[in-house]
């Protein structure tokens, strides 16, 4: 019998980020990744390890005597988790932040600013407004994870995580600096228009969270606005 695919922690986290705000059991996460063995005990151990690092959250559902009294565990991502993921995987890796061409959500460049210029940058990525925006994007554009992740290299995984997690601040940048639009191709401009429309809808839906987001944005990028 061939060994089951052993996905990395980064791939598992990317899958959860892509389906935010869904709460999933380990078996459901596995099926998204195309893995039949995700219900095995070692997946519980791995997910608990990520929980201890504050990279994901766990919801425990008490089901009484069902399943021999064992609770159902569901795994999900919160704004605080997004902040922790960014800080854990990106803040301390300066060499990771060159030009990013993300095929999933954004036609933007991650090299516009140095994302490590402020220790508060991870708070911007994990802000409630960015979380609302990411949730809205995911619900409007579901992703076939098993088809995408199995073909990605580790480097590509990190670049896509970078682009997905920072979509809010990149969108805000393009809205504030129209000159950046000149760098986009017609296809990229069409993608940006759709992203900006969804962004505007979240501004209307969550004005207080957007105000807090803008305060962080202006503090982190005051020298570039």
PDB file of C-alpha atoms in Angstrom:
ATOM      1  CA  UNK A   1       0.000   0.000   0.000  1.00  0.00           C
ATOM      2  CA  UNK A   2       1.504   3.378  -0.968  1.00  0.00           C
ATOM      3  CA  UNK A   3       2.139   5.912   1.754  1.00  0.00           C
ATOM      4  CA  UNK A   4      -0.379   8.739   2.133  1.00  0.00           C
ATOM      5  CA  UNK A   5       0.692  12.219   1.056  1.00  0.00           C
ATOM      6  CA  UNK A   6       2.132  13.979   4.093  1.00  0.00           C
ATOM      7  CA  UNK A   7       1.268  17.645   3.651  1.00  0.00           C
ATOM      8  CA  UNK A   8       3.373  20.285   5.370  1.00  0.00           C
ATOM      9  CA  UNK A   9       2.080  22.545   8.115  1.00  0.00           C
ATOM     10  CA  UNK A  10       2.223  25.456   5.663  1.00  0.00           C
ATOM     11  CA  UNK A  11      -0.018  23.627   3.184  1.00  0.00           C
ATOM     12  CA  UNK A  12      -2.521  22.779   5.899  1.00  0.00           C
ATOM     13  CA  UNK A  13      -2.587  26.388   7.097  1.00  0.00           C
ATOM     14  CA  UNK A  14      -2.985  27.674   3.550  1.00  0.00           C
ATOM     15  CA  UNK A  15      -5.976  25.372   3.086  1.00  0.00           C
ATOM     16  CA  UNK A  16      -7.568  26.749   6.252  1.00  0.00           C
ATOM     17  CA  UNK A  17      -6.838  30.335   5.206  1.00  0.00           C
ATOM     18  CA  UNK A  18      -8.416  29.698   1.797  1.00  0.00           C
ATOM     19  CA  UNK A  19     -11.660  28.441   3.393  1.00  0.00           C
ATOM     20  CA  UNK A  20     -11.920  31.035   6.164  1.00  0.00           C
ATOM     21  CA  UNK A  21     -14.375  31.454   7.942  1.00  0.00           C
ATOM     22  CA  UNK A  22     -15.307  27.743   7.756  1.00  0.00           C
ATOM     23  CA  UNK A  23     -14.760  25.462  10.739  1.00  0.00           C
ATOM     24  CA  UNK A  24     -13.560  22.035   9.631  1.00  0.00           C
ATOM     25  CA  UNK A  25     -12.795  18.672  11.197  1.00  0.00           C
ATOM     26  CA  UNK A  26      -9.425  17.136  10.383  1.00  0.00           C
ATOM     27  CA  UNK A  27     -11.164  14.733   8.023  1.00  0.00           C
ATOM     28  CA  UNK A  28     -12.744  17.630   6.131  1.00  0.00           C
ATOM     29  CA  UNK A  29      -9.382  19.393   5.901  1.00  0.00           C
ATOM     30  CA  UNK A  30      -7.905  16.193   4.521  1.00  0.00           C
ATOM     31  CA  UNK A  31     -10.585  15.831   1.887  1.00  0.00           C
ATOM     32  CA  UNK A  32      -9.952  19.423   0.771  1.00  0.00           C
ATOM     33  CA  UNK A  33      -6.309  18.493   0.333  1.00  0.00           C
ATOM     34  CA  UNK A  34      -7.139  15.197  -1.344  1.00  0.00           C
ATOM     35  CA  UNK A  35      -5.944  13.064   1.578  1.00  0.00           C
ATOM     36  CA  UNK A  36      -7.997  10.104   2.803  1.00  0.00           C
ATOM     37  CA  UNK A  37      -5.908   9.510   5.923  1.00  0.00           C
ATOM     38  CA  UNK A  38      -6.431  12.895   7.565  1.00  0.00           C
ATOM     39  CA  UNK A  39      -8.578  11.250  10.219  1.00  0.00           C
ATOM     40  CA  UNK A  40      -5.584   9.392  11.594  1.00  0.00           C
ATOM     41  CA  UNK A  41      -4.229  10.268  15.015  1.00  0.00           C
ATOM     42  CA  UNK A  42      -1.037  11.878  13.720  1.00  0.00           C
ATOM     43  CA  UNK A  43      -3.133  14.620  12.100  1.00  0.00           C
ATOM     44  CA  UNK A  44      -4.656  15.426  15.480  1.00  0.00           C
ATOM     45  CA  UNK A  45      -1.160  15.704  16.912  1.00  0.00           C
ATOM     46  CA  UNK A  46      -0.047  17.994  14.088  1.00  0.00           C
ATOM     47  CA  UNK A  47      -3.081  20.256  14.357  1.00  0.00           C
ATOM     48  CA  UNK A  48      -2.718  20.472  18.128  1.00  0.00           C
ATOM     49  CA  UNK A  49       0.921  21.489  17.631  1.00  0.00           C
ATOM     50  CA  UNK A  50      -0.192  24.313  15.333  1.00  0.00           C
ATOM     51  CA  UNK A  51      -2.800  25.296  17.945  1.00  0.00           C
ATOM     52  CA  UNK A  52      -0.115  25.513  20.645  1.00  0.00           C
ATOM     53  CA  UNK A  53       1.825  27.888  18.381  1.00  0.00           C
ATOM     54  CA  UNK A  54      -1.407  29.971  18.069  1.00  0.00           C
ATOM     55  CA  UNK A  55      -1.392  29.441  14.291  1.00  0.00           C
ATOM     56  CA  UNK A  56      -4.948  28.042  14.288  1.00  0.00           C
ATOM     57  CA  UNK A  57      -7.883  27.735  16.669  1.00  0.00           C
ATOM     58  CA  UNK A  58      -9.775  24.661  17.839  1.00  0.00           C
ATOM     59  CA  UNK A  59     -13.482  24.445  18.587  1.00  0.00           C
ATOM     60  CA  UNK A  60     -14.485  21.528  20.811  1.00  0.00           C
ATOM     61  CA  UNK A  61     -18.070  20.330  20.386  1.00  0.00           C
ATOM     62  CA  UNK A  62     -19.416  18.219  23.251  1.00  0.00           C
ATOM     63  CA  UNK A  63     -21.510  15.427  21.744  1.00  0.00           C
ATOM     64  CA  UNK A  64     -22.358  13.593  24.952  1.00  0.00           C
ATOM     65  CA  UNK A  65     -22.160   9.805  24.657  1.00  0.00           C
ATOM     66  CA  UNK A  66     -21.741   9.821  20.889  1.00  0.00           C
ATOM     67  CA  UNK A  67     -18.327   8.686  19.641  1.00  0.00           C
ATOM     68  CA  UNK A  68     -17.623   7.175  23.089  1.00  0.00           C
ATOM     69  CA  UNK A  69     -17.868  10.607  24.713  1.00  0.00           C
ATOM     70  CA  UNK A  70     -15.053  12.136  22.652  1.00  0.00           C
ATOM     71  CA  UNK A  71     -15.694  15.709  21.487  1.00  0.00           C
ATOM     72  CA  UNK A  72     -15.755  16.674  17.831  1.00  0.00           C
ATOM     73  CA  UNK A  73     -12.826  18.990  17.100  1.00  0.00           C
ATOM     74  CA  UNK A  74     -13.125  21.672  14.439  1.00  0.00           C
ATOM     75  CA  UNK A  75     -10.209  23.771  13.241  1.00  0.00           C
ATOM     76  CA  UNK A  76     -10.404  27.334  11.968  1.00  0.00           C
ATOM     77  CA  UNK A  77      -8.502  30.608  11.531  1.00  0.00           C
ATOM     78  CA  UNK A  78      -9.131  33.854  13.455  1.00  0.00           C
ATOM     79  CA  UNK A  79      -7.684  37.373  13.000  1.00  0.00           C
ATOM     80  CA  UNK A  80      -5.260  36.606  15.836  1.00  0.00           C
ATOM     81  CA  UNK A  81      -4.199  33.426  14.032  1.00  0.00           C
ATOM     82  CA  UNK A  82      -3.553  35.383  10.826  1.00  0.00           C
ATOM     83  CA  UNK A  83      -1.348  37.762  12.782  1.00  0.00           C
ATOM     84  CA  UNK A  84       0.528  34.879  14.378  1.00  0.00           C
ATOM     85  CA  UNK A  85       0.963  33.093  11.029  1.00  0.00           C
ATOM     86  CA  UNK A  86       2.378  36.222   9.414  1.00  0.00           C
ATOM     87  CA  UNK A  87       4.730  36.837  12.319  1.00  0.00           C
ATOM     88  CA  UNK A  88       5.811  33.179  12.479  1.00  0.00           C
ATOM     89  CA  UNK A  89       6.455  32.609   8.778  1.00  0.00           C
ATOM     90  CA  UNK A  90       7.232  36.015   7.312  1.00  0.00           C
ATOM     91  CA  UNK A  91       8.345  38.729   9.726  1.00  0.00           C
ATOM     92  CA  UNK A  92      11.700  37.137  10.386  1.00  0.00           C
ATOM     93  CA  UNK A  93      12.416  36.138   6.781  1.00  0.00           C
ATOM     94  CA  UNK A  94      13.586  39.279   4.966  1.00  0.00           C
ATOM     95  CA  UNK A  95      14.783  37.286   1.973  1.00  0.00           C
ATOM     96  CA  UNK A  96      11.259  36.034   1.383  1.00  0.00           C
ATOM     97  CA  UNK A  97       9.934  39.414   0.298  1.00  0.00           C
ATOM     98  CA  UNK A  98      10.818  40.127  -3.284  1.00  0.00           C
ATOM     99  CA  UNK A  99       8.453  40.463  -6.194  1.00  0.00           C
ATOM    100  CA  UNK A 100       5.400  38.226  -5.852  1.00  0.00           C
ATOM    101  CA  UNK A 101       3.233  37.243  -8.777  1.00  0.00           C
ATOM    102  CA  UNK A 102       0.186  35.700  -7.147  1.00  0.00           C
ATOM    103  CA  UNK A 103      -2.095  33.773  -9.519  1.00  0.00           C
ATOM    104  CA  UNK A 104      -4.902  33.428  -6.972  1.00  0.00           C
ATOM    105  CA  UNK A 105      -6.274  36.725  -5.710  1.00  0.00           C
ATOM    106  CA  UNK A 106      -4.133  39.774  -6.269  1.00  0.00           C
ATOM    107  CA  UNK A 107      -2.370  41.199  -9.301  1.00  0.00           C
ATOM    108  CA  UNK A 108      -0.218  43.175  -6.896  1.00  0.00           C
ATOM    109  CA  UNK A 109       3.483  43.325  -6.084  1.00  0.00           C
ATOM    110  CA  UNK A 110       4.606  42.590  -2.536  1.00  0.00           C
ATOM    111  CA  UNK A 111       7.784  44.557  -3.196  1.00  0.00           C
ATOM    112  CA  UNK A 112       6.093  47.983  -3.128  1.00  0.00           C
ATOM    113  CA  UNK A 113       7.028  48.427   0.539  1.00  0.00           C
ATOM    114  CA  UNK A 114       9.230  46.635   2.995  1.00  0.00           C
ATOM    115  CA  UNK A 115       6.695  44.686   5.027  1.00  0.00           C
ATOM    116  CA  UNK A 116       9.172  44.298   7.877  1.00  0.00           C
ATOM    117  CA  UNK A 117       9.510  48.059   8.371  1.00  0.00           C
ATOM    118  CA  UNK A 118       7.267  47.956  11.445  1.00  0.00           C
ATOM    119  CA  UNK A 119       6.754  45.355  14.182  1.00  0.00           C
ATOM    120  CA  UNK A 120       3.058  46.185  14.006  1.00  0.00           C
ATOM    121  CA  UNK A 121       2.706  45.032  10.413  1.00  0.00           C
ATOM    122  CA  UNK A 122       1.455  41.614  11.474  1.00  0.00           C
ATOM    123  CA  UNK A 123      -1.404  43.338  13.326  1.00  0.00           C
ATOM    124  CA  UNK A 124      -2.453  44.911  10.039  1.00  0.00           C
ATOM    125  CA  UNK A 125      -2.509  41.496   8.348  1.00  0.00           C
ATOM    126  CA  UNK A 126      -4.467  40.039  11.261  1.00  0.00           C
ATOM    127  CA  UNK A 127      -6.853  42.946  11.723  1.00  0.00           C
ATOM    128  CA  UNK A 128     -10.583  42.305  11.941  1.00  0.00           C
ATOM    129  CA  UNK A 129     -11.202  44.245   8.752  1.00  0.00           C
ATOM    130  CA  UNK A 130      -8.682  42.233   6.750  1.00  0.00           C
ATOM    131  CA  UNK A 131     -10.268  39.104   8.216  1.00  0.00           C
ATOM    132  CA  UNK A 132     -13.754  40.225   7.111  1.00  0.00           C
ATOM    133  CA  UNK A 133     -12.399  40.955   3.639  1.00  0.00           C
ATOM    134  CA  UNK A 134     -10.639  37.599   3.363  1.00  0.00           C
ATOM    135  CA  UNK A 135     -13.799  35.783   4.502  1.00  0.00           C
ATOM    136  CA  UNK A 136     -15.900  37.614   1.903  1.00  0.00           C
ATOM    137  CA  UNK A 137     -13.396  36.831  -0.848  1.00  0.00           C
ATOM    138  CA  UNK A 138     -13.266  33.162   0.070  1.00  0.00           C
ATOM    139  CA  UNK A 139     -17.029  32.776   0.180  1.00  0.00           C
ATOM    140  CA  UNK A 140     -17.396  34.486  -3.198  1.00  0.00           C
ATOM    141  CA  UNK A 141     -14.525  32.558  -4.827  1.00  0.00           C
ATOM    142  CA  UNK A 142     -14.308  28.975  -3.517  1.00  0.00           C
ATOM    143  CA  UNK A 143     -11.046  27.235  -4.357  1.00  0.00           C
ATOM    144  CA  UNK A 144     -10.490  23.625  -5.451  1.00  0.00           C
ATOM    145  CA  UNK A 145      -7.701  23.077  -2.944  1.00  0.00           C
ATOM    146  CA  UNK A 146      -6.709  19.525  -3.818  1.00  0.00           C
ATOM    147  CA  UNK A 147      -6.131  20.514  -7.436  1.00  0.00           C
ATOM    148  CA  UNK A 148      -4.044  23.560  -6.516  1.00  0.00           C
ATOM    149  CA  UNK A 149      -1.956  22.602  -3.504  1.00  0.00           C
ATOM    150  CA  UNK A 150      -0.662  19.242  -4.717  1.00  0.00           C
ATOM    151  CA  UNK A 151       1.200  20.952  -7.571  1.00  0.00           C
ATOM    152  CA  UNK A 152       2.831  23.723  -5.516  1.00  0.00           C
ATOM    153  CA  UNK A 153       6.433  23.901  -4.385  1.00  0.00           C
ATOM    154  CA  UNK A 154       7.322  25.073  -0.874  1.00  0.00           C
ATOM    155  CA  UNK A 155       8.504  28.408  -2.259  1.00  0.00           C
ATOM    156  CA  UNK A 156       5.243  28.878  -4.157  1.00  0.00           C
ATOM    157  CA  UNK A 157       3.231  28.006  -1.032  1.00  0.00           C
ATOM    158  CA  UNK A 158       4.974  30.764   0.901  1.00  0.00           C
ATOM    159  CA  UNK A 159       4.496  33.316  -1.882  1.00  0.00           C
ATOM    160  CA  UNK A 160       0.791  32.533  -2.102  1.00  0.00           C
ATOM    161  CA  UNK A 161       0.404  32.694   1.682  1.00  0.00           C
ATOM    162  CA  UNK A 162       2.105  36.088   1.556  1.00  0.00           C
ATOM    163  CA  UNK A 163      -0.227  37.366  -1.169  1.00  0.00           C
ATOM    164  CA  UNK A 164      -3.417  35.995   0.406  1.00  0.00           C
ATOM    165  CA  UNK A 165      -2.671  37.228   3.927  1.00  0.00           C
ATOM    166  CA  UNK A 166      -1.703  40.732   2.768  1.00  0.00           C
ATOM    167  CA  UNK A 167      -4.554  41.251   0.309  1.00  0.00           C
ATOM    168  CA  UNK A 168      -6.227  43.914   2.466  1.00  0.00           C
ATOM    169  CA  UNK A 169      -3.266  46.264   2.762  1.00  0.00           C
ATOM    170  CA  UNK A 170      -2.343  45.807  -0.906  1.00  0.00           C
ATOM    171  CA  UNK A 171      -5.865  46.716  -1.972  1.00  0.00           C
ATOM    172  CA  UNK A 172      -5.805  49.787   0.277  1.00  0.00           C
ATOM    173  CA  UNK A 173      -2.490  50.806  -1.298  1.00  0.00           C
ATOM    174  CA  UNK A 174      -3.845  50.627  -4.819  1.00  0.00           C
ATOM    175  CA  UNK A 175      -6.959  52.559  -3.864  1.00  0.00           C
ATOM    176  CA  UNK A 176      -4.808  55.340  -2.384  1.00  0.00           C
ATOM    177  CA  UNK A 177      -2.166  55.478  -5.127  1.00  0.00           C
ATOM    178  CA  UNK A 178      -3.906  55.505  -8.510  1.00  0.00           C
ATOM    179  CA  UNK A 179      -0.506  55.741 -10.214  1.00  0.00           C
ATOM    180  CA  UNK A 180       0.039  52.101  -9.310  1.00  0.00           C
ATOM    181  CA  UNK A 181      -2.807  51.203 -11.655  1.00  0.00           C
ATOM    182  CA  UNK A 182      -0.576  52.109 -14.583  1.00  0.00           C
ATOM    183  CA  UNK A 183       1.522  49.017 -13.878  1.00  0.00           C
ATOM    184  CA  UNK A 184      -1.427  46.635 -14.382  1.00  0.00           C
ATOM    185  CA  UNK A 185      -2.305  44.864 -17.592  1.00  0.00           C
ATOM    186  CA  UNK A 186      -5.960  44.920 -18.780  1.00  0.00           C
ATOM    187  CA  UNK A 187      -6.475  41.426 -17.322  1.00  0.00           C
ATOM    188  CA  UNK A 188      -4.956  42.467 -13.999  1.00  0.00           C
ATOM    189  CA  UNK A 189      -7.032  45.643 -14.001  1.00  0.00           C
ATOM    190  CA  UNK A 190     -10.207  43.581 -14.394  1.00  0.00           C
ATOM    191  CA  UNK A 191      -9.145  41.391 -11.459  1.00  0.00           C
ATOM    192  CA  UNK A 192      -8.371  44.467  -9.390  1.00  0.00           C
ATOM    193  CA  UNK A 193     -11.783  45.999 -10.135  1.00  0.00           C
ATOM    194  CA  UNK A 194     -13.489  42.874  -8.754  1.00  0.00           C
ATOM    195  CA  UNK A 195     -11.237  42.871  -5.688  1.00  0.00           C
ATOM    196  CA  UNK A 196     -11.852  46.577  -5.086  1.00  0.00           C
ATOM    197  CA  UNK A 197     -15.622  46.114  -5.378  1.00  0.00           C
ATOM    198  CA  UNK A 198     -15.602  43.428  -2.682  1.00  0.00           C
ATOM    199  CA  UNK A 199     -13.299  45.613  -0.599  1.00  0.00           C
ATOM    200  CA  UNK A 200     -15.724  48.530  -0.790  1.00  0.00           C
ATOM    201  CA  UNK A 201     -18.589  46.302   0.288  1.00  0.00           C
ATOM    202  CA  UNK A 202     -16.660  45.323   3.420  1.00  0.00           C
ATOM    203  CA  UNK A 203     -15.902  48.978   4.171  1.00  0.00           C
ATOM    204  CA  UNK A 204     -19.644  49.652   4.137  1.00  0.00           C
ATOM    205  CA  UNK A 205     -20.391  46.574   6.244  1.00  0.00           C
ATOM    206  CA  UNK A 206     -17.648  47.113   8.866  1.00  0.00           C
ATOM    207  CA  UNK A 207     -16.885  50.860   9.123  1.00  0.00           C
ATOM    208  CA  UNK A 208     -15.431  50.743  12.654  1.00  0.00           C
ATOM    209  CA  UNK A 209     -13.068  47.873  11.814  1.00  0.00           C
ATOM    210  CA  UNK A 210     -12.061  49.651   8.604  1.00  0.00           C
ATOM    211  CA  UNK A 211     -11.244  52.811  10.583  1.00  0.00           C
ATOM    212  CA  UNK A 212      -8.948  50.805  12.871  1.00  0.00           C
ATOM    213  CA  UNK A 213      -7.407  49.127   9.825  1.00  0.00           C
ATOM    214  CA  UNK A 214      -6.671  52.530   8.252  1.00  0.00           C
ATOM    215  CA  UNK A 215      -5.045  53.801  11.447  1.00  0.00           C
ATOM    216  CA  UNK A 216      -2.647  50.849  11.394  1.00  0.00           C
ATOM    217  CA  UNK A 217      -2.099  51.231   7.660  1.00  0.00           C
ATOM    218  CA  UNK A 218      -1.218  54.923   7.946  1.00  0.00           C
ATOM    219  CA  UNK A 219       1.113  54.289  10.865  1.00  0.00           C
ATOM    220  CA  UNK A 220       2.984  51.538   9.068  1.00  0.00           C
ATOM    221  CA  UNK A 221       3.199  53.230   5.670  1.00  0.00           C
ATOM    222  CA  UNK A 222       3.236  56.932   6.552  1.00  0.00           C
ATOM    223  CA  UNK A 223       6.507  57.494   4.688  1.00  0.00           C
ATOM    224  CA  UNK A 224       5.146  56.080   1.451  1.00  0.00           C
ATOM    225  CA  UNK A 225       1.612  57.487   1.172  1.00  0.00           C
TER     226      UNK A 225
END
